[in-house]
PDB file of C-alpha atoms in Angstrom:
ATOM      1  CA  UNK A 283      20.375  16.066  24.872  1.00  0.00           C
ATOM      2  CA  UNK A 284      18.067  15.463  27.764  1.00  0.00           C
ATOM      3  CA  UNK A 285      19.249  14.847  31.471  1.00  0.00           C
ATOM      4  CA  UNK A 286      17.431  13.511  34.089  1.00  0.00           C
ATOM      5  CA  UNK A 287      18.387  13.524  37.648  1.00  0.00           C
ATOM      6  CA  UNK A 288      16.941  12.364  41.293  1.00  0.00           C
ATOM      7  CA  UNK A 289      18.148  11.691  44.450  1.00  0.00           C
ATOM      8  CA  UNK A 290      19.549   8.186  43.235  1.00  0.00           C
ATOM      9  CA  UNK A 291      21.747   9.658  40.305  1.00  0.00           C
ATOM     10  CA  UNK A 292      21.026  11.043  36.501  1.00  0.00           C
ATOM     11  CA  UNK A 293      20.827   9.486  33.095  1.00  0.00           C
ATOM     12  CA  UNK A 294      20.730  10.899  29.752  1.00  0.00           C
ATOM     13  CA  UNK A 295      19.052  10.814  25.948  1.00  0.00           C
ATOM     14  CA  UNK A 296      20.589  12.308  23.231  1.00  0.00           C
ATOM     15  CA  UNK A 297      19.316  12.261  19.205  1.00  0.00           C
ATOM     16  CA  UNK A 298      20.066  14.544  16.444  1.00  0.00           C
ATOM     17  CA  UNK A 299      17.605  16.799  14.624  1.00  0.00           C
ATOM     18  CA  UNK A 300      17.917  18.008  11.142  1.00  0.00           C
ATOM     19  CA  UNK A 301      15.759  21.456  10.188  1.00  0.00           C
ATOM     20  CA  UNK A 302      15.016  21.715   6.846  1.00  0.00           C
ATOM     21  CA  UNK A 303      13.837  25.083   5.020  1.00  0.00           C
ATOM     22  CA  UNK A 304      10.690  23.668   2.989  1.00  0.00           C
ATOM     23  CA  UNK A 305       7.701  21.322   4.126  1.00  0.00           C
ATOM     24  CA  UNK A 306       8.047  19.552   0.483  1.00  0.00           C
ATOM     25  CA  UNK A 307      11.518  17.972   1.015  1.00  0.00           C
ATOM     26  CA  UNK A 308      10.769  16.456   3.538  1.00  0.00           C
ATOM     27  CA  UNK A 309       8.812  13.187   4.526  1.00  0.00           C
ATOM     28  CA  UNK A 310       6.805  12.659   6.635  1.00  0.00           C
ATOM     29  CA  UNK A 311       7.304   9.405   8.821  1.00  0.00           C
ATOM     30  CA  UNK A 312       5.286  10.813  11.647  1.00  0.00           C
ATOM     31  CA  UNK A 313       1.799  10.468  10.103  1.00  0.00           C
ATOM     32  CA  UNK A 314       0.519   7.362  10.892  1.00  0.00           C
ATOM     33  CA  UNK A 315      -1.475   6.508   7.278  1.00  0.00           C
ATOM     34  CA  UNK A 316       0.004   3.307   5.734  1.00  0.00           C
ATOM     35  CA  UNK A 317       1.297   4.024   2.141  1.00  0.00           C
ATOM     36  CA  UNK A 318      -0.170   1.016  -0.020  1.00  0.00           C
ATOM     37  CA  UNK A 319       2.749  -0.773  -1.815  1.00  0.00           C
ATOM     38  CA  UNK A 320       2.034  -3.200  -5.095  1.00  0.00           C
ATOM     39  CA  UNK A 321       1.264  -6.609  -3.916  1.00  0.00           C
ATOM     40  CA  UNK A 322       2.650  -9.749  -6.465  1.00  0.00           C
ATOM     41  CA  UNK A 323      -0.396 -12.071  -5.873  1.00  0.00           C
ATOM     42  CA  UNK A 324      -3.384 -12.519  -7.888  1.00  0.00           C
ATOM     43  CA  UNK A 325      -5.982  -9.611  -8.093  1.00  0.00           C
ATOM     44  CA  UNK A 326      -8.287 -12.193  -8.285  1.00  0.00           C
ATOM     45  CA  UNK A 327      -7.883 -13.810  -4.959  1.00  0.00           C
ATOM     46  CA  UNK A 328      -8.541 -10.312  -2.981  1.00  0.00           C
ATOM     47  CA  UNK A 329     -11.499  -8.893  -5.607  1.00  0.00           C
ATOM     48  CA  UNK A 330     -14.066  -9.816  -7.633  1.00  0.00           C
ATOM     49  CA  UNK A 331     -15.050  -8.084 -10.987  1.00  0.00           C
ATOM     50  CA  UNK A 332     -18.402  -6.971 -11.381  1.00  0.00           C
ATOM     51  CA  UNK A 333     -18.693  -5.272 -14.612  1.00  0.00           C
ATOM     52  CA  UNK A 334     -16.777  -2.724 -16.922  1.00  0.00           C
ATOM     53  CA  UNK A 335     -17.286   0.256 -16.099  1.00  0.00           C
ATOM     54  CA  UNK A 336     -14.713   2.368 -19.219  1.00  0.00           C
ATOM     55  CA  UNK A 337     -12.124   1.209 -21.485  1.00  0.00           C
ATOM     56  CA  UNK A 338      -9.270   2.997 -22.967  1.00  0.00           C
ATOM     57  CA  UNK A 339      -6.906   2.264 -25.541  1.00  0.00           C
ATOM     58  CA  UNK A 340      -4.116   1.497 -22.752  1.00  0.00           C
ATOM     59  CA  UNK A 341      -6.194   1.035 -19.648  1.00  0.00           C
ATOM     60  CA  UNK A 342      -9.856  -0.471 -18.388  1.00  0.00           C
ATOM     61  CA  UNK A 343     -11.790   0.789 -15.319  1.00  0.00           C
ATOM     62  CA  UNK A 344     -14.004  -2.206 -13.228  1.00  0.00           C
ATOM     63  CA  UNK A 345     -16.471  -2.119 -10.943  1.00  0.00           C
ATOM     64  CA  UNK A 346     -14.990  -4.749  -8.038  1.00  0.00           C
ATOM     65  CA  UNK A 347     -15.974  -6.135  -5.177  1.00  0.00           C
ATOM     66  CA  UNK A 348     -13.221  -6.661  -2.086  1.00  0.00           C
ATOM     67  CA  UNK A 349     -13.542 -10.148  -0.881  1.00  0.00           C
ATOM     68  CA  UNK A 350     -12.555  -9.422   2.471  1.00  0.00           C
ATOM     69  CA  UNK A 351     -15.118  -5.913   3.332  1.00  0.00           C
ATOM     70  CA  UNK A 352     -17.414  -6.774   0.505  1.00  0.00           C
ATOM     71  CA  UNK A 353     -16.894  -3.035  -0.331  1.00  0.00           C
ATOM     72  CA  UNK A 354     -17.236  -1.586  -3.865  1.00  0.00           C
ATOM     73  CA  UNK A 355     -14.485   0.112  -5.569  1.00  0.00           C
ATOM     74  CA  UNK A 356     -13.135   1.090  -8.712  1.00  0.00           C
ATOM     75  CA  UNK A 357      -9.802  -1.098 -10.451  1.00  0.00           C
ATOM     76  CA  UNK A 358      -7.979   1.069 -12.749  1.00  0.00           C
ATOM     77  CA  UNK A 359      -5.907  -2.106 -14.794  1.00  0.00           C
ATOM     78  CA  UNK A 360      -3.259  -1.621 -17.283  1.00  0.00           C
ATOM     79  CA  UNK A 361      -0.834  -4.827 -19.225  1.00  0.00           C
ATOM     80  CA  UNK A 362       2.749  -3.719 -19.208  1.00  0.00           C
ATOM     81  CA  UNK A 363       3.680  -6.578 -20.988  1.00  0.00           C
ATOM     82  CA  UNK A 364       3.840  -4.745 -24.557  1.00  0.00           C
ATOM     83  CA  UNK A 365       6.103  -1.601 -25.690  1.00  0.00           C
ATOM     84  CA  UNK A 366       5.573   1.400 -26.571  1.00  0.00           C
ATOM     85  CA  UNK A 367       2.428   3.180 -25.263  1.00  0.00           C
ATOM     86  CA  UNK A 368       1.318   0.646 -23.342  1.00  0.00           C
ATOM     87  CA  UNK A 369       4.753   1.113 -21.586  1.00  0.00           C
ATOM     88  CA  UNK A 370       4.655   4.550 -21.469  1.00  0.00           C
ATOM     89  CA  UNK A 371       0.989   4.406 -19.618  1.00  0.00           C
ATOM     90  CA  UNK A 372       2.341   1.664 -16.558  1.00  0.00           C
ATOM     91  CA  UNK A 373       4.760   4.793 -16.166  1.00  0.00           C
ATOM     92  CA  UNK A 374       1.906   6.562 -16.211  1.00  0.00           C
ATOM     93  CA  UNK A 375       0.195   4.633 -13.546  1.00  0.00           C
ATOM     94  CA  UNK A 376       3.096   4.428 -11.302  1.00  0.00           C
ATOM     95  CA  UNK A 377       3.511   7.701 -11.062  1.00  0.00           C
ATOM     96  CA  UNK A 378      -0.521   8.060 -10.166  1.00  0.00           C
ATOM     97  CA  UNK A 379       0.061   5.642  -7.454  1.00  0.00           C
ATOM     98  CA  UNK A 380       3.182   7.783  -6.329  1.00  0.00           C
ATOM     99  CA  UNK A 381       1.193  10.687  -5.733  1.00  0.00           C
ATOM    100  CA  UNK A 382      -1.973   9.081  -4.674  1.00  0.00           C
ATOM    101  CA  UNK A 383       0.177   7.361  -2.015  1.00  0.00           C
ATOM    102  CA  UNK A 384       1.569  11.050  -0.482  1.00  0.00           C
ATOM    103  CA  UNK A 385      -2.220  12.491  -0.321  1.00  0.00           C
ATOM    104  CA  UNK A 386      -2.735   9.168   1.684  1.00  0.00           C
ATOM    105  CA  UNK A 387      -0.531  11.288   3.783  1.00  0.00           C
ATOM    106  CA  UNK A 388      -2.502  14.381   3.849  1.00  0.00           C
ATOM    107  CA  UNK A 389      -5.300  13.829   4.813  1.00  0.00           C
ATOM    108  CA  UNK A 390      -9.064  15.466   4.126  1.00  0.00           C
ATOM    109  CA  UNK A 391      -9.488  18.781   3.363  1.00  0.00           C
ATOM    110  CA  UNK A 392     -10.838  21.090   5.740  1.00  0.00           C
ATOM    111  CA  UNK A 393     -13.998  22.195   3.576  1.00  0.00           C
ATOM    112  CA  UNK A 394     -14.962  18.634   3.571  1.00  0.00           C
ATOM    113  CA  UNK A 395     -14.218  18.448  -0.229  1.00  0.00           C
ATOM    114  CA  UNK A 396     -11.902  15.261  -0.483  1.00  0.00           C
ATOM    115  CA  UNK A 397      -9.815  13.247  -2.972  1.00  0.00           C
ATOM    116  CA  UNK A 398     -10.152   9.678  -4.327  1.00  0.00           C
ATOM    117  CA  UNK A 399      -8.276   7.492  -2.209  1.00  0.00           C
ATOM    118  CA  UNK A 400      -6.176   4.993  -3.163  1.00  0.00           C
ATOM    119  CA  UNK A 401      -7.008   1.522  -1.458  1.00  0.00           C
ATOM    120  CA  UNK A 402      -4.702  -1.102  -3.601  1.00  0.00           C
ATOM    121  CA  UNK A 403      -2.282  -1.715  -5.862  1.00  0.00           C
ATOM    122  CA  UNK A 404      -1.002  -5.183  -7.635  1.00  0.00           C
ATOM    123  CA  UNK A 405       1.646  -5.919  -9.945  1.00  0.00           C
ATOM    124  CA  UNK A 406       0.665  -9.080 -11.459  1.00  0.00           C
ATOM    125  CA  UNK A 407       3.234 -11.935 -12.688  1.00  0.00           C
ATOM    126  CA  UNK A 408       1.692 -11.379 -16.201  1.00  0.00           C
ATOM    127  CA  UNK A 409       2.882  -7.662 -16.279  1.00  0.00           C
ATOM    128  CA  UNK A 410      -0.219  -6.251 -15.524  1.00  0.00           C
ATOM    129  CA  UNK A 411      -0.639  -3.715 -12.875  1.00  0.00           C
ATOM    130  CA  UNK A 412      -4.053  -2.433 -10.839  1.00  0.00           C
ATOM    131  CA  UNK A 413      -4.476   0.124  -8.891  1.00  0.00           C
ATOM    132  CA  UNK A 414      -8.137  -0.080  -6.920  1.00  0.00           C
ATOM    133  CA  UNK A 415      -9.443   3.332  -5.907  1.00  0.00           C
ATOM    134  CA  UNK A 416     -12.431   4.680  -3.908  1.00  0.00           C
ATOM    135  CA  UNK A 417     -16.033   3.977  -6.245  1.00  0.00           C
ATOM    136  CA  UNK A 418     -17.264   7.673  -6.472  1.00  0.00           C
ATOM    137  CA  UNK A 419     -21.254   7.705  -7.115  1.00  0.00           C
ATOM    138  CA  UNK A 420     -22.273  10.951  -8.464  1.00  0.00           C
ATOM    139  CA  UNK A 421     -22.073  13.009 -11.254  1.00  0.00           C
ATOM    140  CA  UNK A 422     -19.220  15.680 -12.909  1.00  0.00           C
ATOM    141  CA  UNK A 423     -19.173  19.395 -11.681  1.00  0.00           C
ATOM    142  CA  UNK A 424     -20.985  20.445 -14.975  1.00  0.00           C
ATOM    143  CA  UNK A 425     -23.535  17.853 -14.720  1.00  0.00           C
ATOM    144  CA  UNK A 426     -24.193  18.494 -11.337  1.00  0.00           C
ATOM    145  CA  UNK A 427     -24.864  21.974 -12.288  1.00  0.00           C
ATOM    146  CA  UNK A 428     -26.710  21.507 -15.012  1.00  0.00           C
ATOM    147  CA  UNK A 429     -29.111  18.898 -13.242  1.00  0.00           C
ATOM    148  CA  UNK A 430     -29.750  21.376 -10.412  1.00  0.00           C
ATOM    149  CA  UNK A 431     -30.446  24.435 -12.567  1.00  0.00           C
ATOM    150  CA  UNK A 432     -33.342  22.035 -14.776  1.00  0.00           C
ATOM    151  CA  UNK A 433     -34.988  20.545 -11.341  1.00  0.00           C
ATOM    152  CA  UNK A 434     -35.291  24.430 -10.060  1.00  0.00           C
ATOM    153  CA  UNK A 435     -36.046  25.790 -13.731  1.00  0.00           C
ATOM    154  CA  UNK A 436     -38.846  22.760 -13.564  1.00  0.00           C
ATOM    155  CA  UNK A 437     -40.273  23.519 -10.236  1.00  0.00           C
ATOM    156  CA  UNK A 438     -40.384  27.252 -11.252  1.00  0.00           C
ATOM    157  CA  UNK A 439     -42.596  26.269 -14.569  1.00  0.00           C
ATOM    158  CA  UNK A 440     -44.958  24.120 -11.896  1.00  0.00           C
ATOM    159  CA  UNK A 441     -45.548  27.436 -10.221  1.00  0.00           C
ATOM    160  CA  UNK A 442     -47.099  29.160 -13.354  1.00  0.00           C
ATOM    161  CA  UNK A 443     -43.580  31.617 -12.942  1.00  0.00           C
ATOM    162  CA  UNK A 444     -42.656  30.364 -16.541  1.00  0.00           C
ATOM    163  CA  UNK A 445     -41.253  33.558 -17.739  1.00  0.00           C
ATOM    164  CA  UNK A 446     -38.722  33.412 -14.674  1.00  0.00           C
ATOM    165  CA  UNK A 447     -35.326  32.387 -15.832  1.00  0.00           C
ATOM    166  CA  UNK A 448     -32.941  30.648 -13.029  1.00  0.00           C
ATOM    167  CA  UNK A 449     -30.080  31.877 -12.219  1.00  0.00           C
ATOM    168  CA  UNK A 450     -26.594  29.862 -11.553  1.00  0.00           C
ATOM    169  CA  UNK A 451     -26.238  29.921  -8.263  1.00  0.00           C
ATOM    170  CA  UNK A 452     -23.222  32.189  -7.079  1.00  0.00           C
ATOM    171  CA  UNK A 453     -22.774  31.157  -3.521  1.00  0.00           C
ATOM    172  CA  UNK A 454     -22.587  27.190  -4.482  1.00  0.00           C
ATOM    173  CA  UNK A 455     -20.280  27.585  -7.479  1.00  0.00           C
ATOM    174  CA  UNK A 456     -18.206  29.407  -5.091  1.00  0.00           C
ATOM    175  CA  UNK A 457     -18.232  26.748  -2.484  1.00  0.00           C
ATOM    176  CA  UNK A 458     -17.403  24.377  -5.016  1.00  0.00           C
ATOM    177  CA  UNK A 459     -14.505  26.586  -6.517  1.00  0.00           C
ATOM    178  CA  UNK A 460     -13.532  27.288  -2.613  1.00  0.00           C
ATOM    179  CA  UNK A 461     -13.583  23.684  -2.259  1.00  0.00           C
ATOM    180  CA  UNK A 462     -11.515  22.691  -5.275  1.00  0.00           C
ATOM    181  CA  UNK A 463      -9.229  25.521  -4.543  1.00  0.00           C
ATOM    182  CA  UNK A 464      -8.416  23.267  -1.018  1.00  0.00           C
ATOM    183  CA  UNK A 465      -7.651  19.758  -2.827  1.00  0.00           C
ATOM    184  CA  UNK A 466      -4.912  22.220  -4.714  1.00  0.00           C
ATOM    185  CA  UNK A 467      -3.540  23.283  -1.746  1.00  0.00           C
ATOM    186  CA  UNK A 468      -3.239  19.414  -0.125  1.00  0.00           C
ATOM    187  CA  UNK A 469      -1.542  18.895  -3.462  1.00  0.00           C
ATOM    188  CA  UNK A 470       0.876  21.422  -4.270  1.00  0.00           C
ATOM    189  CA  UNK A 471       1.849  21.204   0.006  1.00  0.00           C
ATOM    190  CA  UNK A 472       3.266  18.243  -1.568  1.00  0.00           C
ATOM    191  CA  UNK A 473       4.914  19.496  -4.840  1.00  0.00           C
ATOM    192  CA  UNK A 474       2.299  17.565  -6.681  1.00  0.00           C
ATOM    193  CA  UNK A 475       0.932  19.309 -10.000  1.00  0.00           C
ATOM    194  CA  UNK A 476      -2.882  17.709 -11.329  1.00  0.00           C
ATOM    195  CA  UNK A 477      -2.170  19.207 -14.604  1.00  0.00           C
ATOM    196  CA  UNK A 478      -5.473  17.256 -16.027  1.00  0.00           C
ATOM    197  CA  UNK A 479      -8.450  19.427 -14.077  1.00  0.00           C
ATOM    198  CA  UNK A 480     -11.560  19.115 -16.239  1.00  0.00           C
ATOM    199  CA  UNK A 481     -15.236  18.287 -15.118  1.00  0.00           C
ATOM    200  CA  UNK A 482     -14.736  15.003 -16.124  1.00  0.00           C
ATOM    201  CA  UNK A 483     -12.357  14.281 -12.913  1.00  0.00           C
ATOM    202  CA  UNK A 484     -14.367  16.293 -10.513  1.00  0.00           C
ATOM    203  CA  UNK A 485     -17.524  14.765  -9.081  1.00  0.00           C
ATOM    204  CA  UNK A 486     -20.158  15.718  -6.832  1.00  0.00           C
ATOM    205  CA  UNK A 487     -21.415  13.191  -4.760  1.00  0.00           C
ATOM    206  CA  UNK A 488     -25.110  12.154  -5.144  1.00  0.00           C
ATOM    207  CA  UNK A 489     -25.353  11.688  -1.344  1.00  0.00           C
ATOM    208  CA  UNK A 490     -23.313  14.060   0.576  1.00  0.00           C
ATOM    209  CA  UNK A 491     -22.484  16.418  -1.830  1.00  0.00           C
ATOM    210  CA  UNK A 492     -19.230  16.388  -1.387  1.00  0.00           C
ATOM    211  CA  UNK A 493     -16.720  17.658  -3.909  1.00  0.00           C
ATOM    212  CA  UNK A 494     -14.241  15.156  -4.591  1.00  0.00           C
ATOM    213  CA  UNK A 495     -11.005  15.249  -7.002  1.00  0.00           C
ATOM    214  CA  UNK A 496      -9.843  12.312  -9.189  1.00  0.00           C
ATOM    215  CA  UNK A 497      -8.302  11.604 -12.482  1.00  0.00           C
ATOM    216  CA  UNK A 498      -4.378  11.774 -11.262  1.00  0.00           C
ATOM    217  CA  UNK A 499      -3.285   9.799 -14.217  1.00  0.00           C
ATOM    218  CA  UNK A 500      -0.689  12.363 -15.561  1.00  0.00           C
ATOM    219  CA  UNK A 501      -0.197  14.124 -11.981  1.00  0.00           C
ATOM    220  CA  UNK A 502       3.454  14.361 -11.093  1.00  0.00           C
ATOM    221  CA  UNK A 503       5.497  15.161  -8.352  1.00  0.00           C
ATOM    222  CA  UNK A 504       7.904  17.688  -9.202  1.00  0.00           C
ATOM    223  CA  UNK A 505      11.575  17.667  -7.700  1.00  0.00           C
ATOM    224  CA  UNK A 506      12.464  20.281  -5.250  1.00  0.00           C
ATOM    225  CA  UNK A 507      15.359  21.539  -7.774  1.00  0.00           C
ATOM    226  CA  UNK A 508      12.640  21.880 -10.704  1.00  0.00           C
ATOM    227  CA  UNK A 509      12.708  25.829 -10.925  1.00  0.00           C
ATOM    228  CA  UNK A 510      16.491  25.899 -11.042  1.00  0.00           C
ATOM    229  CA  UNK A 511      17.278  22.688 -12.884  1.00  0.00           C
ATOM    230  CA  UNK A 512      16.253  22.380 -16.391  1.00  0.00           C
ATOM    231  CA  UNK A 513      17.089  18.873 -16.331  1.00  0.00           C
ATOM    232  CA  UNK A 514      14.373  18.316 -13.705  1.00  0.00           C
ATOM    233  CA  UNK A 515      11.831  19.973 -15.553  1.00  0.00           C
ATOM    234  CA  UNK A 516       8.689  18.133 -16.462  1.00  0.00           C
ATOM    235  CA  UNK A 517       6.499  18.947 -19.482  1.00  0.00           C
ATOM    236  CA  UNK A 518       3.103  17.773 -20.413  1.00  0.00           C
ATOM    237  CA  UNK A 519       1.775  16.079 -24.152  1.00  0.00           C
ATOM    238  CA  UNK A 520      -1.601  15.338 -22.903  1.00  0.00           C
ATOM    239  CA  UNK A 521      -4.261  17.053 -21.614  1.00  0.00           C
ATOM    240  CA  UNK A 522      -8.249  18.407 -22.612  1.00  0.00           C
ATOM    241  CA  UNK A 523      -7.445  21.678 -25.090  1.00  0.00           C
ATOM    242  CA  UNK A 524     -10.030  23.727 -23.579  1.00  0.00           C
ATOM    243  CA  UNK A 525      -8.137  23.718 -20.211  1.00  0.00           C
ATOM    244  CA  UNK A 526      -4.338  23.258 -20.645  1.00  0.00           C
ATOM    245  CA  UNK A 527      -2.525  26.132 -19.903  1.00  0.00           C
ATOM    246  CA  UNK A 528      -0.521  27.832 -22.230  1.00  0.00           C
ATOM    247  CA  UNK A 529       2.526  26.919 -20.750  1.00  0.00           C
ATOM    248  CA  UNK A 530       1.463  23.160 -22.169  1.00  0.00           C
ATOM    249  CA  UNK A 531       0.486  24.711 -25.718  1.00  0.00           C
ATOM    250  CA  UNK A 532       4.276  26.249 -25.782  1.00  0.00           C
ATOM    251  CA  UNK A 533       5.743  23.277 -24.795  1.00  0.00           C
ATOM    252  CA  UNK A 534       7.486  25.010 -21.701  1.00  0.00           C
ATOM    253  CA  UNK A 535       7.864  23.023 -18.390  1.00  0.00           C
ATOM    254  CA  UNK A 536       5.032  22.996 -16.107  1.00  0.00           C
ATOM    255  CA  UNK A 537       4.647  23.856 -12.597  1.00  0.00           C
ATOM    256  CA  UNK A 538       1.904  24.081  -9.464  1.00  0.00           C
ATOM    257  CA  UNK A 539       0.764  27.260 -11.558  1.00  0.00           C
ATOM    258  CA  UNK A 540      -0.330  25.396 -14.393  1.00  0.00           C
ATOM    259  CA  UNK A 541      -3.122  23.838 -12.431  1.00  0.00           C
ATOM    260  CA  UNK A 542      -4.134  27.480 -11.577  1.00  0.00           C
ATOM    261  CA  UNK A 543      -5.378  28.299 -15.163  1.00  0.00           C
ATOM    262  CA  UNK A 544      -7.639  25.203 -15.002  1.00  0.00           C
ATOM    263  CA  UNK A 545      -9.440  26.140 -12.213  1.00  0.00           C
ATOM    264  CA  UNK A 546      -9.680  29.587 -14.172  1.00  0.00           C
ATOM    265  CA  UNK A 547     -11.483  28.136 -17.049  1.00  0.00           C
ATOM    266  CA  UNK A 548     -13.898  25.549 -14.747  1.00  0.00           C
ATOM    267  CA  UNK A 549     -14.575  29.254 -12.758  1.00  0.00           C
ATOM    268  CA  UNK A 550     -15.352  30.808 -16.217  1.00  0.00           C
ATOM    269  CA  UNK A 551     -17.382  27.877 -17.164  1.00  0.00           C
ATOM    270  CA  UNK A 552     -19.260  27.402 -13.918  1.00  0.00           C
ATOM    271  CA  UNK A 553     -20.322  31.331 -13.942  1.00  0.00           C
ATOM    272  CA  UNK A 554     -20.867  32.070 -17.424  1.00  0.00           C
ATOM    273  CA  UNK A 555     -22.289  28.842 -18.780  1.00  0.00           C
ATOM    274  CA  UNK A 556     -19.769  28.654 -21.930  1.00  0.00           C
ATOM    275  CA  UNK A 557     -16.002  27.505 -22.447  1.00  0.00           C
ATOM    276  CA  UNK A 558     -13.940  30.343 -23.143  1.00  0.00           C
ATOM    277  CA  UNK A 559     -11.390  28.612 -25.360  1.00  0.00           C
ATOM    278  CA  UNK A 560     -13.596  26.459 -27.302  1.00  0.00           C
ATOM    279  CA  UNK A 561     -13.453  26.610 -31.356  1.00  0.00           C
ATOM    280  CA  UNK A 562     -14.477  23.788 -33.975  1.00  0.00           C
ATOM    281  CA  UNK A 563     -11.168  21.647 -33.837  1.00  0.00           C
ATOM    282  CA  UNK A 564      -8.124  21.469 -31.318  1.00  0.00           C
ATOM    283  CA  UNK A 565      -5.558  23.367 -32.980  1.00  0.00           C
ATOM    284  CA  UNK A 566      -8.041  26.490 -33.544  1.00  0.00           C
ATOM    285  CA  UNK A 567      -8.734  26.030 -29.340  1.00  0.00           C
ATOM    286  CA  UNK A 568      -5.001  25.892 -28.594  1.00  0.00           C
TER     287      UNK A 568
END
C-alpha cells in the first residue's frame, strides 16, 4: 500500500503482489510483443502465393507475398479436415504456434543469433490452418560450412599452395555453437524443448550471417509438474536418427536435456567432419 500526503490531506493505492519461485510459471503480461492469434478470414485476402517452396505428406511450405507490406515470407499450410495423421499434424502445428508465440515474448538473443519469427496464423472455414513465418535466405549450418571451406580450399589452389589442406575453422564453429547454445537458453527460459535440432533447421544467413533457429514443428512446452508427474510427461516418435537422444530411442519422456545431445552431435559434426551415429539403415543408427 502506498500513501501519499501534503499539506491538503493524504490518499492511498493499494494492489496485491504474488511471488512466484520459477521464471517459467509465470507469464509475462509486461512485455509489450503482441502474441499473434489465428484469424478466421481468408488467407487469400491478406497474402498472395508465389510459388511452392516444399511439400510434405501432411503439410506444404509457400513462398507469399503480404498484401499489405509487400514483404516475403514463408506459409507453413496444413488441411485439418481429414483424420488421422493429418489430425495429428494440425496438433502438431498448434503446438508450433504455441511456442513460437512465447519466443515472440523473448526476444533476440544477445549474440545476435535469432529465431524464426512467427508473423501469422489463420484457421480457415475449410479446416485448414497457416501459420506464415519469417522467409530465411541462406543456407543450413553444414552447407554453410562446407561452401566456406571449398571457396578458401579454391583460393588456396589459385595461389599454387595446392598441397595445403584447409582447416575447419575452430573459432567460427564455436561462434556458431556459442550462438546456438543462446537460442537454447531463450527456449528452455521458457520450458520449451526443440527436440528436432538438425542442420536442416539451422540456417546461416547469406547476408548477415546470422545464425538463426527454425523447424519448431514437434517443439513442446513442457508443464511445470513434468519431472514429478508422469502423467505430464511428454515423449517423442519423430525425429532425424542421427541426432535423437537416447532418451527418444528408449522411449522415456523427454526433457530440456534432450536438446543438449543434439547440439552434441552438430558439435561433433561441425569439428570432425563425420556423424558419429551414422550406419547404413535407422535401426543400426539408433
Amino acid at each position: 500500500t502506498c500513501t501519499a500526503k501534503n499539506i491538503a490531506g493524504g490518499t492511498l493505492s493499494s494492489c496485491n503482489v504474488s511471488v512466484v519461485d520459477s521464471l517459467l510459471n509465470m507469464p509475462h503480461p509486461d512485455l509489450s510483443t503482441e502474441l499473434v492469434s489465428y484469424k478466421r478470414k481468408k488467407f487469400a485476402e491478406d497474402y498472395e502465393l508465389v510459388e511452392l517452396v516444399a511439400q510434405a505428406p501432411n503439410s506444404r511450405l509457400f513462398r507469399c507475398i503480404e498484401r499489405r507490406t509487400a514483404k516475403e515470407y514463408i506459409a507453413k499450410m496444413v488441411n485439418n479436415s481429414g483424420g488421422g495423421r493429418t489430425a495429428e499434424y494440425a496438433e502438431w502445428l498448434r503446438s508450433e504456434a504455441e511456442c513460437l508465440n512465447q519466443i515472440r515474448q523473448a526476444g533476440a538473443t544477445q549474440s545476435g543469433a535469432e529465431i524464426v519469427r512467427l508473423h501469422d496464423a489463420y484457421e480457415l472455414p475449410d479446416k485448414s490452418m497457416v501459420l506464415v513465418l519469417d522467409e530465411l535466405k541462406g543456407k543450413n549450418i553444414i552447407e554453410h560450412m562446407v561452401t566456406s571451406t571449398t571457396a578458401t580450399a579454391t583460393a588456396t589452389a589459385q595461389g599454387q599452395q595446392q598441397q595445403q589442406q584447409y582447416q575447419l575453422d575452430e573459432r567460427k564453429i564455436a561462434l556458431y555453437v556459442k550462438q546456438l547454445l543462446e537460442c537454447l537458453q531463450t527456449l528452455h527460459a521458457r520450458n520449451i524443448v526443440h527436440l528436432d535440432l538438425n542442420p536442416d533447421n539451422i540456417v546461416v544467413e547469406r547476408r548477415s550471417g546470422r545464425l538463426r533457429l527454425l523447424g519448431f514443428t514437434h517443439s513442446r512446452l513442457l508443464k511445470a509438474d513434468t519431472y514429478r508427474d508422469a502423467a505430464l510427461a511428454h515423449y517423442l516418435d519423430y525425429g532425424q536418427a542421427e541426432f535423437v537422444a537416447p532418451e527418444v530411442v528408449r522411449r522415456a519422456p523427454v526433457t530440456l536435456n534432450t536438446d543438449m545431445w543434439s547440439v552434441g552431435v552438430l558439435a561433433y559434426m561441425l569439428l570432425g567432419g563425420k556423424s558419429p551415429f551414422y550406419a547404413d539403415n535407422v535401426q543400426q543408427t539408433l
